Amino acid sequence: MDKIVENYFNLQVMVEAFPTVLGGFGLTVLVSILVIILGIGVGLGFAVLHCMNSRALSAAIVVYVDLFRTLPQLVVIIFVYFGLPYAGLALSPFATTVVALALVLSAFATEIFHSAIRAVPRGQWEASEALGFTYFRALFLIVLPQAIRLAIPLLTNRAIAISKGTALGTAVALPETLGQAQSVMAIVANPSPLTLAAAFYLTFFIPLVIASRWVERKFSPRSR
Amino acid sequence: MTTSTLAAADTAPMIRLRGVSKWYGDFQVLKKIDFEVARGERVVICGPSGSGKSTLIRCINRLEDHRDGEILVNGVTLDHSMRSVAAVRQDVGMVFQQFNLFPHLTVLQNLMIAPMKIKGVSKDEAEATAREYLLRVRIGEQAHKYPGELSGGQQQRVAIARALCMKPTAMLFDEPTSALDPEMIKEVLDVIVELAGQGMTMVCVTHEMAFARTVADRILFMDKGEIVEEAPPEAFFTNPRNERTKAFLGQILHR
């Protein structure tokens, strides 16, 4: 028992590690927020393009979605960081992690939004068209607002899962929470900084989970 | 459409179908349908399920497209052009079996969105019109509820008001009471009867024969994609000529 306390809950080590891990935590939060905004934004855009009745466009989107849904996040990060410079595009560890994870999230978000659009009953399209709405207006004013409500629970889950992938940024030397904790751990030869990192993750992700529940409740379809 | 075409069309039928045919794959749902509705006329279409009656009225505002023949609505010939479809849809309101209210909008917003977004009516004017029609369908007190909070009968009356807010010159009803619990059918039919009394041109697909008898100027019986019989209500019910009509009426009236 004493060993556990000494190794994982060593207050002195934690106090020493605190400033470094806190710095990493700020980066984790920033990367996560950017990934969520970019990933969901691009996903929504692609889902709308998917509805444009263009076969070529839809085929391209399907390839994109399937590619980034299946590749492990780490592979995407490493490819962006070490592969893209050969194409003349060298990104910082920060930009790499944001771009790579946003790619992955946008693929899932595209699929989620597209399924949600298709899940809106056909009668909603028919009623809109009978009233005189064009296809685009029916999509944007009537169908999409309903689809987004359907998509929210799936999106929040996926956004949280992928935000946790910020820890993979360590692979390209991004000084985020986990990476910082690990480097302090190596110096002091005590894993307590990992506990500290875990506590930081909880302080960010628990409010995020609670916020997502609130959003889900607020936008859930109303019924009696 | 311009006012001159409207004026020219004043004496012409509101809706005219000539030789309209439609197929689903190899199956012919509509077989050379000829059909006219005069201004202010009320036509009820009945027939067994699968007879093509819903398809027929859905062709009138092009929720379904026809392959052969001509459809003329209020002086506009329906073709593939967006303009003709838009013109016809502005003229013709539709009420569906499943209500199809927009669940994410309040009752009031359901009524206001089309006039504001399509006709460019101001918010105040749209709201005034919406409230007026909500009173007419006797649902004025529910304006700020969401469709999911209303009963089926109330939802269908909102759907009727929503169509009326676009000030249509004709209304299509596609089995407006078929999805309702029996005790709610009357409240919806009463609204339609009242509307008929105000001179609205209407085409109604329904199995409610008592309603058809009160409201219709003419009843059409469809079977297997054809109009088999067409008569004023009295003649239709007391003296049907076609065997298929007799069989259908026998089933539906003596349940």
mmCIF file of N, CA and C in Angstrom, chain A residues 8-131:
data_model
loop_
_atom_site.group_PDB
_atom_site.id
_atom_site.type_symbol
_atom_site.label_atom_id
_atom_site.label_comp_id
_atom_site.label_asym_id
_atom_site.label_seq_id
_atom_site.Cartn_x
_atom_site.Cartn_y
_atom_site.Cartn_z
ATOM 1 N N TYR A 8 2.559 6.405 -6.949
ATOM 2 C CA TYR A 8 1.518 7.018 -7.785
ATOM 3 C C TYR A 8 0.870 8.256 -7.183
ATOM 4 N N PHE A 9 0.988 8.405 -5.865
ATOM 5 C CA PHE A 9 0.343 9.565 -5.253
ATOM 6 C C PHE A 9 1.355 10.357 -4.434
ATOM 7 N N ASN A 10 2.562 10.447 -4.952
ATOM 8 C CA ASN A 10 3.633 11.132 -4.242
ATOM 9 C C ASN A 10 3.476 12.647 -4.379
ATOM 10 N N LEU A 11 2.974 13.259 -3.290
ATOM 11 C CA LEU A 11 2.604 14.678 -3.353
ATOM 12 C C LEU A 11 3.768 15.579 -3.739
ATOM 13 N N GLN A 12 4.918 15.262 -3.160
ATOM 14 C CA GLN A 12 6.084 16.113 -3.428
ATOM 15 C C GLN A 12 6.407 16.122 -4.912
ATOM 16 N N VAL A 13 6.400 14.913 -5.518
ATOM 17 C CA VAL A 13 6.675 14.796 -6.954
ATOM 18 C C VAL A 13 5.608 15.533 -7.764
ATOM 19 N N MET A 14 4.382 15.371 -7.329
ATOM 20 C CA MET A 14 3.277 16.016 -8.060
ATOM 21 C C MET A 14 3.406 17.530 -8.035
ATOM 22 N N VAL A 15 3.746 18.062 -6.877
ATOM 23 C CA VAL A 15 3.900 19.514 -6.766
ATOM 24 C C VAL A 15 5.004 19.986 -7.716
ATOM 25 N N GLU A 16 6.089 19.227 -7.736
ATOM 26 C CA GLU A 16 7.195 19.580 -8.631
ATOM 27 C C GLU A 16 6.768 19.518 -10.095
ATOM 28 N N ALA A 17 5.987 18.494 -10.426
ATOM 29 C CA ALA A 17 5.610 18.263 -11.823
ATOM 30 C C ALA A 17 4.498 19.213 -12.274
ATOM 31 N N PHE A 18 3.793 19.783 -11.286
ATOM 32 C CA PHE A 18 2.565 20.536 -11.601
ATOM 33 C C PHE A 18 2.706 21.584 -12.720
ATOM 34 N N PRO A 19 3.669 22.501 -12.641
ATOM 35 C CA PRO A 19 3.745 23.553 -13.685
ATOM 36 C C PRO A 19 3.930 22.962 -15.088
ATOM 37 N N THR A 20 4.782 21.950 -15.199
ATOM 38 C CA THR A 20 5.037 21.349 -16.505
ATOM 39 C C THR A 20 3.778 20.678 -17.055
ATOM 40 N N VAL A 21 3.142 19.866 -16.218
ATOM 41 C CA VAL A 21 1.947 19.136 -16.678
ATOM 42 C C VAL A 21 0.807 20.112 -16.977
ATOM 43 N N LEU A 22 0.739 21.171 -16.157
ATOM 44 C CA LEU A 22 -0.308 22.178 -16.400
ATOM 45 C C LEU A 22 -0.118 22.825 -17.780
ATOM 46 N N GLY A 23 1.135 23.115 -18.117
ATOM 47 C CA GLY A 23 1.411 23.665 -19.449
ATOM 48 C C GLY A 23 0.920 22.724 -20.534
ATOM 49 N N GLY A 24 1.209 21.439 -20.347
ATOM 50 C CA GLY A 24 0.748 20.440 -21.314
ATOM 51 C C GLY A 24 -0.767 20.385 -21.381
ATOM 52 N N PHE A 25 -1.396 20.549 -20.217
ATOM 53 C CA PHE A 25 -2.853 20.479 -20.162
ATOM 54 C C PHE A 25 -3.494 21.605 -20.986
ATOM 55 N N GLY A 26 -2.903 22.805 -20.892
ATOM 56 C CA GLY A 26 -3.421 23.930 -21.685
ATOM 57 C C GLY A 26 -3.412 23.584 -23.161
ATOM 58 N N LEU A 27 -2.331 22.937 -23.592
ATOM 59 C CA LEU A 27 -2.211 22.558 -24.994
ATOM 60 C C LEU A 27 -3.257 21.495 -25.365
ATOM 61 N N THR A 28 -3.462 20.536 -24.455
ATOM 62 C CA THR A 28 -4.460 19.485 -24.694
ATOM 63 C C THR A 28 -5.843 20.094 -24.915
ATOM 64 N N VAL A 29 -6.188 21.048 -24.050
ATOM 65 C CA VAL A 29 -7.508 21.673 -24.165
ATOM 66 C C VAL A 29 -7.620 22.420 -25.494
ATOM 67 N N LEU A 30 -6.568 23.168 -25.836
ATOM 68 C CA LEU A 30 -6.600 23.949 -27.070
ATOM 69 C C LEU A 30 -6.720 23.039 -28.303
ATOM 70 N N VAL A 31 -5.887 21.993 -28.337
ATOM 71 C CA VAL A 31 -5.944 21.062 -29.470
ATOM 72 C C VAL A 31 -7.324 20.414 -29.559
ATOM 73 N N SER A 32 -7.853 19.964 -28.414
ATOM 74 C CA SER A 32 -9.159 19.291 -28.421
ATOM 75 C C SER A 32 -10.242 20.199 -28.978
ATOM 76 N N ILE A 33 -10.243 21.450 -28.511
ATOM 77 C CA ILE A 33 -11.294 22.365 -28.948
ATOM 78 C C ILE A 33 -11.183 22.622 -30.453
ATOM 79 N N LEU A 34 -9.951 22.832 -30.924
ATOM 80 C CA LEU A 34 -9.783 23.051 -32.367
ATOM 81 C C LEU A 34 -10.216 21.825 -33.168
ATOM 82 N N VAL A 35 -9.856 20.630 -32.672
ATOM 83 C CA VAL A 35 -10.228 19.391 -33.372
ATOM 84 C C VAL A 35 -11.745 19.261 -33.449
ATOM 85 N N ILE A 36 -12.418 19.551 -32.348
ATOM 86 C CA ILE A 36 -13.880 19.412 -32.324
ATOM 87 C C ILE A 36 -14.518 20.410 -33.294
ATOM 88 N N ILE A 37 -14.059 21.658 -33.258
ATOM 89 C CA ILE A 37 -14.661 22.671 -34.135
ATOM 90 C C ILE A 37 -14.399 22.331 -35.608
ATOM 91 N N LEU A 38 -13.128 22.061 -35.913
ATOM 92 C CA LEU A 38 -12.797 21.771 -37.317
ATOM 93 C C LEU A 38 -13.453 20.471 -37.791
ATOM 94 N N GLY A 39 -13.342 19.436 -36.975
ATOM 95 C CA GLY A 39 -13.849 18.113 -37.373
ATOM 96 C C GLY A 39 -15.344 18.146 -37.629
ATOM 97 N N ILE A 40 -16.099 18.759 -36.710
ATOM 98 C CA ILE A 40 -17.553 18.786 -36.867
ATOM 99 C C ILE A 40 -17.953 19.740 -37.990
ATOM 100 N N GLY A 41 -17.243 20.854 -38.100
ATOM 101 C CA GLY A 41 -17.546 21.803 -39.184
ATOM 102 C C GLY A 41 -17.342 21.177 -40.558
ATOM 103 N N VAL A 42 -16.163 20.570 -40.741
ATOM 104 C CA VAL A 42 -15.886 19.946 -42.036
ATOM 105 C C VAL A 42 -16.857 18.784 -42.292
ATOM 106 N N GLY A 43 -17.138 18.018 -41.239
ATOM 107 C CA GLY A 43 -18.067 16.881 -41.383
ATOM 108 C C GLY A 43 -19.440 17.340 -41.850
ATOM 109 N N LEU A 44 -19.920 18.443 -41.256
ATOM 110 C CA LEU A 44 -21.232 18.962 -41.653
ATOM 111 C C LEU A 44 -21.195 19.416 -43.117
ATOM 112 N N GLY A 45 -20.117 20.106 -43.486
ATOM 113 C CA GLY A 45 -19.975 20.553 -44.874
ATOM 114 C C GLY A 45 -19.973 19.388 -45.849
ATOM 115 N N PHE A 46 -19.210 18.347 -45.531
ATOM 116 C CA PHE A 46 -19.150 17.184 -46.419
ATOM 117 C C PHE A 46 -20.495 16.452 -46.485
ATOM 118 N N ALA A 47 -21.182 16.383 -45.352
ATOM 119 C CA ALA A 47 -22.482 15.702 -45.352
ATOM 120 C C ALA A 47 -23.451 16.436 -46.280
ATOM 121 N N VAL A 48 -23.398 17.780 -46.246
ATOM 122 C CA VAL A 48 -24.268 18.568 -47.128
ATOM 123 C C VAL A 48 -23.874 18.326 -48.598
ATOM 124 N N LEU A 49 -22.576 18.343 -48.872
ATOM 125 C CA LEU A 49 -22.122 18.082 -50.245
ATOM 126 C C LEU A 49 -22.554 16.682 -50.699
ATOM 127 N N HIS A 50 -22.558 15.761 -49.759
ATOM 128 C CA HIS A 50 -22.964 14.378 -50.050
ATOM 129 C C HIS A 50 -24.417 14.334 -50.538
ATOM 130 N N CYS A 51 -25.215 15.329 -50.133
ATOM 131 C CA CYS A 51 -26.637 15.362 -50.506
ATOM 132 C C CYS A 51 -26.881 16.094 -51.817
ATOM 133 N N MET A 52 -25.826 16.476 -52.525
ATOM 134 C CA MET A 52 -26.001 17.327 -53.705
ATOM 135 C C MET A 52 -26.292 16.559 -54.990
ATOM 136 N N ASN A 53 -26.528 15.240 -54.846
ATOM 137 C CA ASN A 53 -26.844 14.427 -56.025
ATOM 138 C C ASN A 53 -25.750 14.451 -57.083
ATOM 139 N N SER A 54 -24.493 14.586 -56.655
ATOM 140 C CA SER A 54 -23.400 14.484 -57.607
ATOM 141 C C SER A 54 -22.671 13.179 -57.313
ATOM 142 N N ARG A 55 -22.681 12.276 -58.296
ATOM 143 C CA ARG A 55 -22.099 10.963 -58.054
ATOM 144 C C ARG A 55 -20.617 11.043 -57.766
ATOM 145 N N ALA A 56 -19.906 11.859 -58.543
ATOM 146 C CA ALA A 56 -18.451 11.951 -58.392
ATOM 147 C C ALA A 56 -18.110 12.487 -57.000
ATOM 148 N N LEU A 57 -18.833 13.543 -56.624
ATOM 149 C CA LEU A 57 -18.593 14.159 -55.320
ATOM 150 C C LEU A 57 -18.880 13.170 -54.192
ATOM 151 N N SER A 58 -20.020 12.490 -54.290
ATOM 152 C CA SER A 58 -20.389 11.541 -53.247
ATOM 153 C C SER A 58 -19.371 10.413 -53.164
ATOM 154 N N ALA A 59 -18.908 9.934 -54.316
ATOM 155 C CA ALA A 59 -17.927 8.844 -54.323
ATOM 156 C C ALA A 59 -16.645 9.292 -53.629
ATOM 157 N N ALA A 60 -16.211 10.527 -53.928
ATOM 158 C CA ALA A 60 -14.997 11.047 -53.302
ATOM 159 C C ALA A 60 -15.183 11.139 -51.795
ATOM 160 N N ILE A 61 -16.351 11.581 -51.369
ATOM 161 C CA ILE A 61 -16.610 11.725 -49.938
ATOM 162 C C ILE A 61 -16.626 10.356 -49.246
ATOM 163 N N VAL A 62 -17.207 9.363 -49.918
ATOM 164 C CA VAL A 62 -17.246 8.020 -49.333
ATOM 165 C C VAL A 62 -15.819 7.483 -49.138
ATOM 166 N N VAL A 63 -14.959 7.700 -50.129
ATOM 167 C CA VAL A 63 -13.567 7.254 -50.016
ATOM 168 C C VAL A 63 -12.886 7.949 -48.829
ATOM 169 N N TYR A 64 -13.063 9.251 -48.759
ATOM 170 C CA TYR A 64 -12.489 10.047 -47.662
ATOM 171 C C TYR A 64 -12.954 9.514 -46.304
ATOM 172 N N VAL A 65 -14.266 9.325 -46.192
ATOM 173 C CA VAL A 65 -14.839 8.883 -44.923
ATOM 174 C C VAL A 65 -14.291 7.507 -44.531
ATOM 175 N N ASP A 66 -14.300 6.588 -45.487
ATOM 176 C CA ASP A 66 -13.866 5.235 -45.158
ATOM 177 C C ASP A 66 -12.380 5.191 -44.824
ATOM 178 N N LEU A 67 -11.599 5.986 -45.532
ATOM 179 C CA LEU A 67 -10.163 6.016 -45.283
ATOM 180 C C LEU A 67 -9.868 6.486 -43.857
ATOM 181 N N PHE A 68 -10.406 7.623 -43.500
ATOM 182 C CA PHE A 68 -10.053 8.196 -42.202
ATOM 183 C C PHE A 68 -10.810 7.573 -41.037
ATOM 184 N N ARG A 69 -11.885 6.830 -41.349
ATOM 185 C CA ARG A 69 -12.540 6.104 -40.268
ATOM 186 C C ARG A 69 -11.746 4.857 -39.910
ATOM 187 N N THR A 70 -11.068 4.288 -40.892
ATOM 188 C CA THR A 70 -10.404 3.005 -40.656
ATOM 189 C C THR A 70 -8.950 3.157 -40.210
ATOM 190 N N LEU A 71 -8.267 4.198 -40.675
ATOM 191 C CA LEU A 71 -6.864 4.341 -40.282
ATOM 192 C C LEU A 71 -6.761 4.650 -38.782
ATOM 193 N N PRO A 72 -5.791 4.011 -38.083
ATOM 194 C CA PRO A 72 -5.581 4.376 -36.680
ATOM 195 C C PRO A 72 -5.121 5.837 -36.600
ATOM 196 N N GLN A 73 -5.547 6.508 -35.540
ATOM 197 C CA GLN A 73 -5.227 7.939 -35.415
ATOM 198 C C GLN A 73 -3.721 8.192 -35.439
ATOM 199 N N LEU A 74 -2.971 7.252 -34.792
ATOM 200 C CA LEU A 74 -1.521 7.431 -34.718
ATOM 201 C C LEU A 74 -0.903 7.415 -36.115
ATOM 202 N N VAL A 75 -1.439 6.531 -36.962
ATOM 203 C CA VAL A 75 -0.915 6.436 -38.328
ATOM 204 C C VAL A 75 -1.143 7.751 -39.075
ATOM 205 N N VAL A 76 -2.319 8.332 -38.866
ATOM 206 C CA VAL A 76 -2.619 9.593 -39.540
ATOM 207 C C VAL A 76 -1.673 10.687 -39.053
ATOM 208 N N ILE A 77 -1.469 10.730 -37.731
ATOM 209 C CA ILE A 77 -0.580 11.754 -37.165
ATOM 210 C C ILE A 77 0.832 11.605 -37.747
ATOM 211 N N ILE A 78 1.343 10.367 -37.763
ATOM 212 C CA ILE A 78 2.711 10.146 -38.240
ATOM 213 C C ILE A 78 2.814 10.463 -39.731
ATOM 214 N N PHE A 79 1.789 10.072 -40.474
ATOM 215 C CA PHE A 79 1.822 10.379 -41.913
ATOM 216 C C PHE A 79 1.830 11.885 -42.163
ATOM 217 N N VAL A 80 0.982 12.608 -41.436
ATOM 218 C CA VAL A 80 0.921 14.065 -41.626
ATOM 219 C C VAL A 80 2.265 14.694 -41.266
ATOM 220 N N TYR A 81 2.859 14.214 -40.154
ATOM 221 C CA TYR A 81 4.088 14.852 -39.664
ATOM 222 C C TYR A 81 5.318 14.488 -40.496
ATOM 223 N N PHE A 82 5.436 13.182 -40.799
ATOM 224 C CA PHE A 82 6.648 12.756 -41.488
ATOM 225 C C PHE A 82 6.474 12.614 -43.002
ATOM 226 N N GLY A 83 5.220 12.472 -43.450
ATOM 227 C CA GLY A 83 4.960 12.236 -44.881
ATOM 228 C C GLY A 83 4.757 13.531 -45.658
ATOM 229 N N LEU A 84 3.935 14.413 -45.110
ATOM 230 C CA LEU A 84 3.592 15.637 -45.854
ATOM 231 C C LEU A 84 4.782 16.531 -46.199
ATOM 232 N N PRO A 85 5.836 16.582 -45.372
ATOM 233 C CA PRO A 85 6.977 17.424 -45.764
ATOM 234 C C PRO A 85 7.525 17.055 -47.147
ATOM 235 N N TYR A 86 7.417 15.760 -47.527
ATOM 236 C CA TYR A 86 7.871 15.365 -48.868
ATOM 237 C C TYR A 86 7.028 16.019 -49.950
ATOM 238 N N ALA A 87 5.781 16.359 -49.583
ATOM 239 C CA ALA A 87 4.909 17.051 -50.537
ATOM 240 C C ALA A 87 5.038 18.561 -50.370
ATOM 241 N N GLY A 88 6.057 18.989 -49.633
ATOM 242 C CA GLY A 88 6.315 20.415 -49.479
ATOM 243 C C GLY A 88 5.494 21.071 -48.393
ATOM 244 N N LEU A 89 4.859 20.244 -47.519
ATOM 245 C CA LEU A 89 4.013 20.825 -46.473
ATOM 246 C C LEU A 89 4.511 20.332 -45.114
ATOM 247 N N ALA A 90 5.317 21.159 -44.458
ATOM 248 C CA ALA A 90 5.835 20.765 -43.154
ATOM 249 C C ALA A 90 5.019 21.450 -42.069
ATOM 250 N N LEU A 91 4.388 20.646 -41.210
ATOM 251 C CA LEU A 91 3.543 21.213 -40.159
ATOM 252 C C LEU A 91 4.222 21.048 -38.807
ATOM 253 N N SER A 92 3.954 21.987 -37.894
ATOM 254 C CA SER A 92 4.476 21.891 -36.534
ATOM 255 C C SER A 92 3.782 20.722 -35.829
ATOM 256 N N PRO A 93 4.336 20.229 -34.729
ATOM 257 C CA PRO A 93 3.656 19.164 -33.981
ATOM 258 C C PRO A 93 2.228 19.568 -33.612
ATOM 259 N N PHE A 94 2.068 20.831 -33.229
ATOM 260 C CA PHE A 94 0.736 21.324 -32.863
ATOM 261 C C PHE A 94 -0.228 21.224 -34.049
ATOM 262 N N ALA A 95 0.172 21.812 -35.181
ATOM 263 C CA ALA A 95 -0.692 21.794 -36.365
ATOM 264 C C ALA A 95 -0.930 20.355 -36.829
ATOM 265 N N THR A 96 0.097 19.526 -36.747
ATOM 266 C CA THR A 96 -0.044 18.133 -37.157
ATOM 267 C C THR A 96 -1.142 17.426 -36.363
ATOM 268 N N THR A 97 -1.075 17.579 -35.041
ATOM 269 C CA THR A 97 -2.054 16.882 -34.207
ATOM 270 C C THR A 97 -3.465 17.398 -34.485
ATOM 271 N N VAL A 98 -3.581 18.713 -34.601
ATOM 272 C CA VAL A 98 -4.912 19.285 -34.882
ATOM 273 C C VAL A 98 -5.436 18.765 -36.218
ATOM 274 N N VAL A 99 -4.613 18.854 -37.256
ATOM 275 C CA VAL A 99 -5.063 18.463 -38.600
ATOM 276 C C VAL A 99 -5.402 16.979 -38.638
ATOM 277 N N ALA A 100 -4.515 16.143 -38.093
ATOM 278 C CA ALA A 100 -4.715 14.697 -38.184
ATOM 279 C C ALA A 100 -5.989 14.268 -37.458
ATOM 280 N N LEU A 101 -6.160 14.766 -36.235
ATOM 281 C CA LEU A 101 -7.342 14.357 -35.482
ATOM 282 C C LEU A 101 -8.613 14.970 -36.073
ATOM 283 N N ALA A 102 -8.498 16.176 -36.615
ATOM 284 C CA ALA A 102 -9.671 16.799 -37.255
ATOM 285 C C ALA A 102 -10.074 16.000 -38.494
ATOM 286 N N LEU A 103 -9.097 15.483 -39.220
ATOM 287 C CA LEU A 103 -9.408 14.637 -40.378
ATOM 288 C C LEU A 103 -10.234 13.429 -39.937
ATOM 289 N N VAL A 104 -9.750 12.780 -38.878
ATOM 290 C CA VAL A 104 -10.444 11.578 -38.397
ATOM 291 C C VAL A 104 -11.849 11.926 -37.906
ATOM 292 N N LEU A 105 -11.941 12.973 -37.081
ATOM 293 C CA LEU A 105 -13.269 13.341 -36.558
ATOM 294 C C LEU A 105 -14.202 13.767 -37.693
ATOM 295 N N SER A 106 -13.668 14.491 -38.676
ATOM 296 C CA SER A 106 -14.539 14.949 -39.766
ATOM 297 C C SER A 106 -15.087 13.760 -40.554
ATOM 298 N N ALA A 107 -14.296 12.691 -40.683
ATOM 299 C CA ALA A 107 -14.789 11.512 -41.393
ATOM 300 C C ALA A 107 -15.976 10.898 -40.650
ATOM 301 N N PHE A 108 -15.820 10.736 -39.331
ATOM 302 C CA PHE A 108 -16.937 10.192 -38.542
ATOM 303 C C PHE A 108 -18.127 11.152 -38.568
ATOM 304 N N ALA A 109 -17.836 12.449 -38.437
ATOM 305 C CA ALA A 109 -18.930 13.435 -38.387
ATOM 306 C C ALA A 109 -19.694 13.454 -39.710
ATOM 307 N N THR A 110 -18.976 13.328 -40.837
ATOM 308 C CA THR A 110 -19.645 13.287 -42.141
ATOM 309 C C THR A 110 -20.647 12.138 -42.168
ATOM 310 N N GLU A 111 -20.165 10.980 -41.746
ATOM 311 C CA GLU A 111 -21.016 9.789 -41.759
ATOM 312 C C GLU A 111 -22.211 9.953 -40.822
ATOM 313 N N ILE A 112 -21.957 10.500 -39.630
ATOM 314 C CA ILE A 112 -23.042 10.681 -38.655
ATOM 315 C C ILE A 112 -24.086 11.671 -39.183
ATOM 316 N N PHE A 113 -23.632 12.812 -39.706
ATOM 317 C CA PHE A 113 -24.583 13.805 -40.235
ATOM 318 C C PHE A 113 -25.353 13.244 -41.433
ATOM 319 N N HIS A 114 -24.637 12.522 -42.291
ATOM 320 C CA HIS A 114 -25.298 12.001 -43.485
ATOM 321 C C HIS A 114 -26.369 10.973 -43.117
ATOM 322 N N SER A 115 -26.052 10.085 -42.177
ATOM 323 C CA SER A 115 -27.075 9.113 -41.751
ATOM 324 C C SER A 115 -28.233 9.835 -41.093
ATOM 325 N N ALA A 116 -27.932 10.886 -40.341
ATOM 326 C CA ALA A 116 -28.999 11.617 -39.657
ATOM 327 C C ALA A 116 -29.912 12.309 -40.673
ATOM 328 N N ILE A 117 -29.317 12.857 -41.728
ATOM 329 C CA ILE A 117 -30.129 13.497 -42.772
ATOM 330 C C ILE A 117 -31.055 12.465 -43.402
ATOM 331 N N ARG A 118 -30.492 11.277 -43.652
ATOM 332 C CA ARG A 118 -31.328 10.241 -44.265
ATOM 333 C C ARG A 118 -32.373 9.698 -43.308
ATOM 334 N N ALA A 119 -32.126 9.867 -42.005
ATOM 335 C CA ALA A 119 -33.087 9.348 -41.030
ATOM 336 C C ALA A 119 -34.291 10.281 -40.854
ATOM 337 N N VAL A 120 -34.198 11.505 -41.355
ATOM 338 C CA VAL A 120 -35.350 12.410 -41.273
ATOM 339 C C VAL A 120 -36.423 11.872 -42.237
ATOM 340 N N PRO A 121 -37.649 11.701 -41.737
ATOM 341 C CA PRO A 121 -38.686 11.058 -42.566
ATOM 342 C C PRO A 121 -38.910 11.781 -43.897
ATOM 343 N N ARG A 122 -39.211 10.996 -44.921
ATOM 344 C CA ARG A 122 -39.457 11.517 -46.263
ATOM 345 C C ARG A 122 -40.589 12.550 -46.281
ATOM 346 N N GLY A 123 -41.547 12.348 -45.382
ATOM 347 C CA GLY A 123 -42.676 13.271 -45.313
ATOM 348 C C GLY A 123 -42.254 14.707 -45.038
ATOM 349 N N GLN A 124 -41.118 14.881 -44.355
ATOM 350 C CA GLN A 124 -40.618 16.230 -44.079
ATOM 351 C C GLN A 124 -40.176 16.915 -45.370
ATOM 352 N N TRP A 125 -39.521 16.146 -46.242
ATOM 353 C CA TRP A 125 -39.147 16.687 -47.554
ATOM 354 C C TRP A 125 -40.396 17.015 -48.359
ATOM 355 N N GLU A 126 -41.342 16.075 -48.347
ATOM 356 C CA GLU A 126 -42.549 16.260 -49.167
ATOM 357 C C GLU A 126 -43.344 17.466 -48.709
ATOM 358 N N ALA A 127 -43.488 17.610 -47.368
ATOM 359 C CA ALA A 127 -44.248 18.747 -46.870
ATOM 360 C C ALA A 127 -43.543 20.055 -47.251
ATOM 361 N N SER A 128 -42.208 20.062 -47.163
ATOM 362 C CA SER A 128 -41.461 21.280 -47.513
ATOM 363 C C SER A 128 -41.643 21.610 -48.980
ATOM 364 N N GLU A 129 -41.515 20.582 -49.824
ATOM 365 C CA GLU A 129 -41.633 20.824 -51.263
ATOM 366 C C GLU A 129 -43.047 21.237 -51.632
ATOM 367 N N ALA A 130 -44.044 20.612 -50.998
ATOM 368 C CA ALA A 130 -45.429 20.972 -51.298
ATOM 369 C C ALA A 130 -45.695 22.435 -50.926
ATOM 370 N N LEU A 131 -45.000 22.933 -49.898
ATOM 371 C CA LEU A 131 -45.174 24.338 -49.511
ATOM 372 C C LEU A 131 -44.440 25.277 -50.465
#
